[in-house]
Tab-separated table of C-alpha atoms in Angstrom:
chain	number	residue	atom	x	y	z
Q	252	MET	CA	136.907	-24.435	132.973
Q	253	THR	CA	135.582	-22.341	130.078
Q	254	THR	CA	138.135	-21.635	127.352
Q	255	HIS	CA	138.194	-18.045	126.125
Q	256	ASN	CA	139.796	-16.678	122.975
Q	257	ASP	CA	142.861	-15.312	124.737
Q	258	ASP	CA	143.514	-18.701	126.350
Q	259	VAL	CA	144.327	-20.192	122.934
Q	260	ASP	CA	147.594	-20.002	120.975
Q	261	TRP	CA	146.124	-19.277	117.543
Q	262	ASP	CA	149.598	-19.318	116.005
Q	263	ARG	CA	149.414	-23.119	116.446
Q	264	TRP	CA	146.293	-23.484	114.296
Q	265	PRO	CA	146.845	-26.665	112.200
Q	266	VAL	CA	146.506	-25.126	108.749
Q	267	ALA	CA	147.427	-28.223	106.715
Q	268	ASP	CA	145.114	-30.529	108.689
Q	269	TYR	CA	142.249	-28.043	108.531
Q	270	LEU	CA	142.549	-27.639	104.775
Q	271	ALA	CA	142.852	-31.389	104.233
Q	272	GLU	CA	139.743	-32.090	106.303
Q	273	ASN	CA	137.582	-29.313	104.908
Q	274	TYR	CA	138.726	-27.659	101.672
Q	275	ARG	CA	140.714	-30.018	99.454
Q	276	ASP	CA	137.365	-30.909	97.864
Q	277	LEU	CA	134.225	-28.871	97.266
Q	278	HIS	CA	131.715	-30.401	99.691
Q	279	PRO	CA	127.906	-30.078	99.416
Q	280	SER	CA	127.854	-27.679	102.371
Q	281	ASP	CA	130.379	-25.419	100.598
Q	282	ALA	CA	128.178	-25.427	97.507
Q	283	ALA	CA	125.128	-24.521	99.618
Q	284	ILE	CA	126.935	-21.626	101.287
Q	285	ILE	CA	128.279	-20.399	97.954
Q	286	ALA	CA	124.762	-20.492	96.467
Q	287	HIS	CA	123.353	-18.556	99.428
Q	288	HIS	CA	126.127	-15.973	99.403
Q	289	SER	CA	126.109	-15.598	95.624
Q	290	ALA	CA	122.452	-14.530	95.805
Q	291	PHE	CA	123.518	-11.920	98.378
Q	292	TYR	CA	126.376	-10.615	96.220
Q	293	ARG	CA	124.306	-10.559	93.016
Q	294	ARG	CA	122.212	-7.821	94.616
Q	295	LEU	CA	125.306	-5.591	94.711
Q	296	ALA	CA	126.655	-3.851	91.619
Q	297	PRO	CA	130.076	-5.096	90.511
Q	298	GLY	CA	132.809	-3.013	92.128
Q	299	SER	CA	130.306	-1.027	94.184
Q	300	ILE	CA	132.021	-1.796	97.515
Q	301	ALA	CA	135.237	0.180	97.957
Q	302	ARG	CA	136.493	-1.806	100.946
Q	303	SER	CA	135.222	-5.018	102.513
Q	304	VAL	CA	136.571	-7.222	105.306
Q	305	GLU	CA	136.824	-10.949	105.875
Q	306	PHE	CA	136.584	-10.969	109.668
Q	307	GLY	CA	138.958	-13.685	110.887
Q	308	ALA	CA	139.847	-15.012	107.456
Q	309	GLY	CA	141.625	-18.236	108.373
Q	310	PRO	CA	142.939	-20.142	105.340
Q	311	ASN	CA	139.531	-20.364	103.623
Q	312	LEU	CA	139.686	-18.662	100.208
Q	313	TYR	CA	136.136	-18.991	98.931
Q	314	PRO	CA	134.677	-16.106	101.005
Q	315	LEU	CA	137.397	-13.900	99.489
Q	316	ILE	CA	136.524	-15.143	96.008
Q	317	LEU	CA	132.838	-14.390	96.556
Q	318	ALA	CA	133.536	-10.860	97.789
Q	319	ALA	CA	135.568	-10.034	94.673
Q	320	ALA	CA	132.383	-9.731	92.631
Q	321	ALA	CA	131.397	-6.546	94.472
Q	322	SER	CA	134.555	-5.341	96.250
Q	323	ARG	CA	137.405	-3.280	94.860
Q	324	ARG	CA	139.511	-4.088	97.944
Q	325	ILE	CA	139.161	-6.957	100.439
Q	326	ASP	CA	141.029	-7.001	103.741
Q	327	ALA	CA	141.564	-10.571	104.968
Q	328	VAL	CA	142.069	-9.889	108.681
Q	329	GLU	CA	143.639	-12.780	110.579
Q	330	ALA	CA	145.536	-13.105	113.875
Q	331	GLY	CA	147.147	-16.552	113.514
Q	332	THR	CA	150.625	-16.509	111.980
Q	333	GLY	CA	150.163	-19.846	110.184
Q	334	ASN	CA	146.954	-18.708	108.520
Q	335	VAL	CA	148.542	-15.378	107.559
Q	336	ALA	CA	151.519	-17.188	106.008
Q	337	TYR	CA	149.191	-19.455	104.019
Q	338	LEU	CA	147.131	-16.541	102.705
Q	339	GLU	CA	150.238	-14.603	101.733
Q	340	ARG	CA	151.647	-17.615	99.846
Q	341	GLN	CA	148.373	-17.987	97.959
Q	342	LEU	CA	148.602	-14.382	96.813
Q	343	LEU	CA	152.339	-14.279	96.095
Q	344	CYS	CA	152.914	-17.744	94.614
Q	345	GLY	CA	149.490	-18.482	93.164
Q	346	PRO	CA	146.532	-20.298	94.726
Q	347	ASP	CA	146.396	-24.049	95.223
Q	348	ALA	CA	144.654	-25.891	92.386
Q	349	SER	CA	142.127	-27.254	94.899
Q	350	TRP	CA	140.492	-23.807	94.961
Q	351	LEU	CA	139.726	-23.834	91.219
Q	352	PRO	CA	136.387	-25.701	91.568
Q	353	PHE	CA	135.336	-23.208	94.240
Q	354	HIS	CA	136.058	-20.296	91.915
Q	355	ALA	CA	134.289	-22.004	89.031
Q	356	LEU	CA	131.117	-22.464	91.079
Q	357	CYS	CA	131.276	-18.912	92.446
Q	358	ARG	CA	131.595	-17.498	88.940
Q	359	ARG	CA	128.890	-19.735	87.521
Q	360	LEU	CA	126.504	-18.382	90.164
Q	361	ASN	CA	127.718	-14.801	89.837
Q	362	PRO	CA	129.248	-13.945	86.436
Q	363	ALA	CA	130.342	-10.539	87.796
Q	364	LEU	CA	133.236	-12.338	89.468
Q	365	PRO	CA	136.660	-11.841	87.813
Q	366	ALA	CA	137.304	-14.497	85.191
Q	367	THR	CA	140.217	-16.234	86.901
Q	368	LEU	CA	140.941	-17.331	90.443
Q	369	ALA	CA	144.140	-15.292	90.525
Q	370	SER	CA	142.381	-12.127	89.340
Q	371	SER	CA	139.713	-12.554	92.017
Q	372	LEU	CA	142.337	-12.860	94.739
Q	373	ALA	CA	144.284	-9.889	93.356
Q	374	ARG	CA	141.830	-7.668	95.223
Q	375	VAL	CA	142.809	-9.167	98.595
Q	376	ASP	CA	145.180	-7.631	101.142
Q	377	VAL	CA	146.232	-9.824	104.083
Q	378	VAL	CA	146.092	-7.939	107.395
Q	379	HIS	CA	147.817	-9.584	110.369
Q	380	ALA	CA	145.694	-8.264	113.231
Q	381	ASP	CA	143.189	-9.103	115.941
Q	382	VAL	CA	139.687	-8.529	114.564
Q	383	ARG	CA	138.692	-6.977	117.887
Q	384	ASP	CA	141.046	-4.081	117.146
Q	385	LEU	CA	139.438	-3.091	113.841
Q	386	GLU	CA	138.408	0.536	113.440
Q	387	PRO	CA	134.664	1.056	113.956
Q	388	GLY	CA	132.819	1.721	110.729
Q	389	GLY	CA	135.879	1.184	108.563
Q	390	TYR	CA	134.261	-1.078	105.970
Q	391	GLU	CA	131.263	-1.010	103.642
Q	392	LEU	CA	130.781	-4.784	103.821
Q	393	GLY	CA	131.665	-7.428	106.388
Q	394	SER	CA	131.929	-11.178	105.859
Q	395	MET	CA	132.588	-13.750	108.621
Q	396	HIS	CA	132.834	-17.537	108.409
Q	397	PHE	CA	133.006	-19.887	111.392
Q	398	VAL	CA	134.818	-17.359	113.593
Q	399	ALA	CA	132.751	-16.122	116.536
Q	400	GLU	CA	131.518	-19.592	117.537
Q	401	GLY	CA	134.958	-21.129	116.972
Q	402	ALA	CA	136.946	-18.594	118.981
Q	403	THR	CA	135.596	-19.260	122.467
Q	404	GLU	CA	133.461	-21.532	124.629
Q	405	ASP	CA	131.804	-18.542	126.320
Q	406	PRO	CA	128.415	-17.414	124.901
Q	407	ARG	CA	129.054	-13.883	126.153
Q	408	GLU	CA	132.329	-13.724	124.257
Q	409	PHE	CA	130.591	-15.133	121.176
Q	410	THR	CA	128.191	-12.196	121.415
Q	411	ASP	CA	131.103	-9.777	121.819
Q	412	PHE	CA	132.743	-11.110	118.651
Q	413	CYS	CA	129.474	-10.697	116.736
Q	414	ARG	CA	129.155	-7.130	117.976
Q	415	ALA	CA	132.738	-6.396	116.917
Q	416	PHE	CA	131.900	-7.823	113.482
Q	417	VAL	CA	128.943	-5.492	113.041
Q	418	ARG	CA	130.806	-2.554	114.580
Q	419	CYS	CA	133.624	-2.662	112.005
Q	420	VAL	CA	131.083	-2.013	109.218
Q	421	ALA	CA	129.700	1.477	108.641
Q	422	PRO	CA	125.993	1.962	109.379
Q	423	GLY	CA	124.049	0.829	106.338
Q	424	GLY	CA	126.857	-1.513	105.275
Q	425	ARG	CA	126.176	-5.091	104.273
Q	426	LEU	CA	126.819	-8.193	106.380
Q	427	VAL	CA	127.054	-11.866	105.441
Q	428	ALA	CA	128.137	-14.712	107.713
Q	429	ALA	CA	128.097	-18.448	108.355
Q	430	PHE	CA	128.247	-20.296	111.680
Q	431	MET	CA	128.626	-23.938	112.628
Q	432	GLU	CA	125.389	-25.017	114.313
Q	433	ASN	CA	125.637	-26.568	117.784
Q	434	MET	CA	129.350	-27.257	117.458
Q	435	PRO	CA	131.082	-28.118	120.728
Q	436	THR	CA	134.800	-27.974	121.414
Q	437	TYR	CA	136.292	-30.004	118.564
Q	438	ARG	CA	139.438	-31.674	117.255
Q	439	ILE	CA	141.369	-31.025	114.038
Q	440	GLY	CA	143.962	-33.533	112.908
Q	441	PRO	CA	145.283	-36.230	115.211
Q	442	ALA	CA	145.725	-34.232	118.404
Q	443	SER	CA	144.773	-30.543	118.444
Q	444	THR	CA	141.613	-29.418	120.296
Q	445	TRP	CA	139.915	-26.057	119.745
Q	446	PRO	CA	137.101	-24.138	121.466
Q	447	GLY	CA	133.530	-24.199	120.245
Q	448	CYS	CA	130.438	-22.341	121.413
Q	449	PRO	CA	127.209	-24.128	120.389
Q	450	VAL	CA	124.861	-21.752	118.563
Q	451	ASP	CA	121.604	-22.179	116.672
Q	452	PRO	CA	119.401	-19.975	114.457
Q	453	GLU	CA	117.508	-18.609	117.466
Q	454	LEU	CA	120.686	-17.497	119.228
Q	455	VAL	CA	122.137	-15.959	116.065
Q	456	ARG	CA	118.888	-14.037	115.568
Q	457	ALA	CA	118.833	-12.873	119.188
Q	458	VAL	CA	122.396	-11.574	118.934
Q	459	PHE	CA	122.083	-9.816	115.568
Q	460	ALA	CA	118.489	-8.512	115.684
Q	461	PRO	CA	119.337	-5.520	117.927
Q	462	LEU	CA	122.400	-4.688	115.811
Q	463	THR	CA	121.083	-4.961	112.269
Q	464	GLU	CA	118.274	-4.283	109.839
Q	465	GLU	CA	116.932	-6.532	107.068
Q	466	LEU	CA	118.184	-9.570	108.995
Q	467	THR	CA	117.751	-12.972	107.350
Q	468	ILE	CA	118.612	-16.277	109.020
Q	469	THR	CA	118.588	-19.703	107.384
Q	470	ARG	CA	120.338	-23.008	107.940
Q	471	ILE	CA	121.608	-26.070	106.118
Q	472	ASP	CA	121.827	-29.618	107.427
Q	473	SER	CA	125.048	-31.290	108.523
Q	474	ASP	CA	127.257	-32.559	105.727
Q	475	PRO	CA	128.129	-36.275	105.971
Q	476	THR	CA	131.101	-35.771	103.634
Q	477	LEU	CA	132.852	-33.622	106.267
Q	478	PRO	CA	134.502	-34.815	109.486
Q	479	ASP	CA	132.110	-35.227	112.406
Q	480	TYR	CA	132.937	-32.222	114.578
Q	481	GLY	CA	129.757	-32.687	116.614
Q	482	ASP	CA	127.806	-29.959	114.790
Q	483	SER	CA	124.269	-30.281	113.443
Q	484	GLY	CA	124.652	-28.116	110.330
Q	485	MET	CA	125.348	-24.472	109.535
Q	486	VAL	CA	123.535	-21.198	110.170
Q	487	LEU	CA	123.693	-18.512	107.473
Q	488	MET	CA	122.839	-14.847	107.929
Q	489	THR	CA	122.690	-11.598	105.991
Q	490	GLY	CA	121.838	-8.136	107.210
Q	491	VAL	CA	122.555	-4.422	107.182
Q	492	ALA	CA	124.618	-2.844	109.951
Q	493	GLY	CA	122.573	-0.627	112.247
Q	494	GLY	CA	123.423	2.950	113.127
Q	495	TRP	CA	124.683	1.948	116.569
Q	496	ALA	CA	127.997	0.759	115.054
Q	497	ARG	CA	129.925	3.989	115.635
Q	498	THR	CA	128.890	4.414	119.260
Q	499	SER	CA	128.849	0.935	120.802
């Protein structure tokens, strides 16, 4: 049977295991994504984006750090209660020290970023919501990391999530995203299994080309310092939301 997003209890997402496996250290793949995204954000004037969204934020802070260079407000939209609780603790009690190297690299590559990790995250609001319910055209910039391909095993639902991502950004707004390449259903920690929809650069291009302008697609190889989830690397994209966003 194919697992769909609504078949999964996202409140059970293993936050501690996920962070331990992926974000307690700055891995080469993180550095590659940060370099790619920093080039994207350097093209935007500091503070020029009134409101941006991290579409399915999870507990990953570095996309929020990156967005702070250009965004006056960042909505971290997340459905899972464990991820929401983690994000709120990071904002209220101060971020974990493990995120300091991420901030240092982000700021080295984009000096427009606020000088401290805490000041970068001060622009973030945590929104406990399903990303599919976001208002069309409500944001000037959308960012998404490992969400659409990790929310379902169904390629059609993957496409629907990507459309919802573009739709929540106003026409002409900026888009930046990262996807796990060819990742199947995977395990985090000792026991939990989660859906995966294998995607590649060609599929990402086919999905986003009708929805965007100025689309760029690139990829990075798999990172041997990360757990073997069965993926073959990561696909990175940037683009501009097309005018269809308010009507689709």
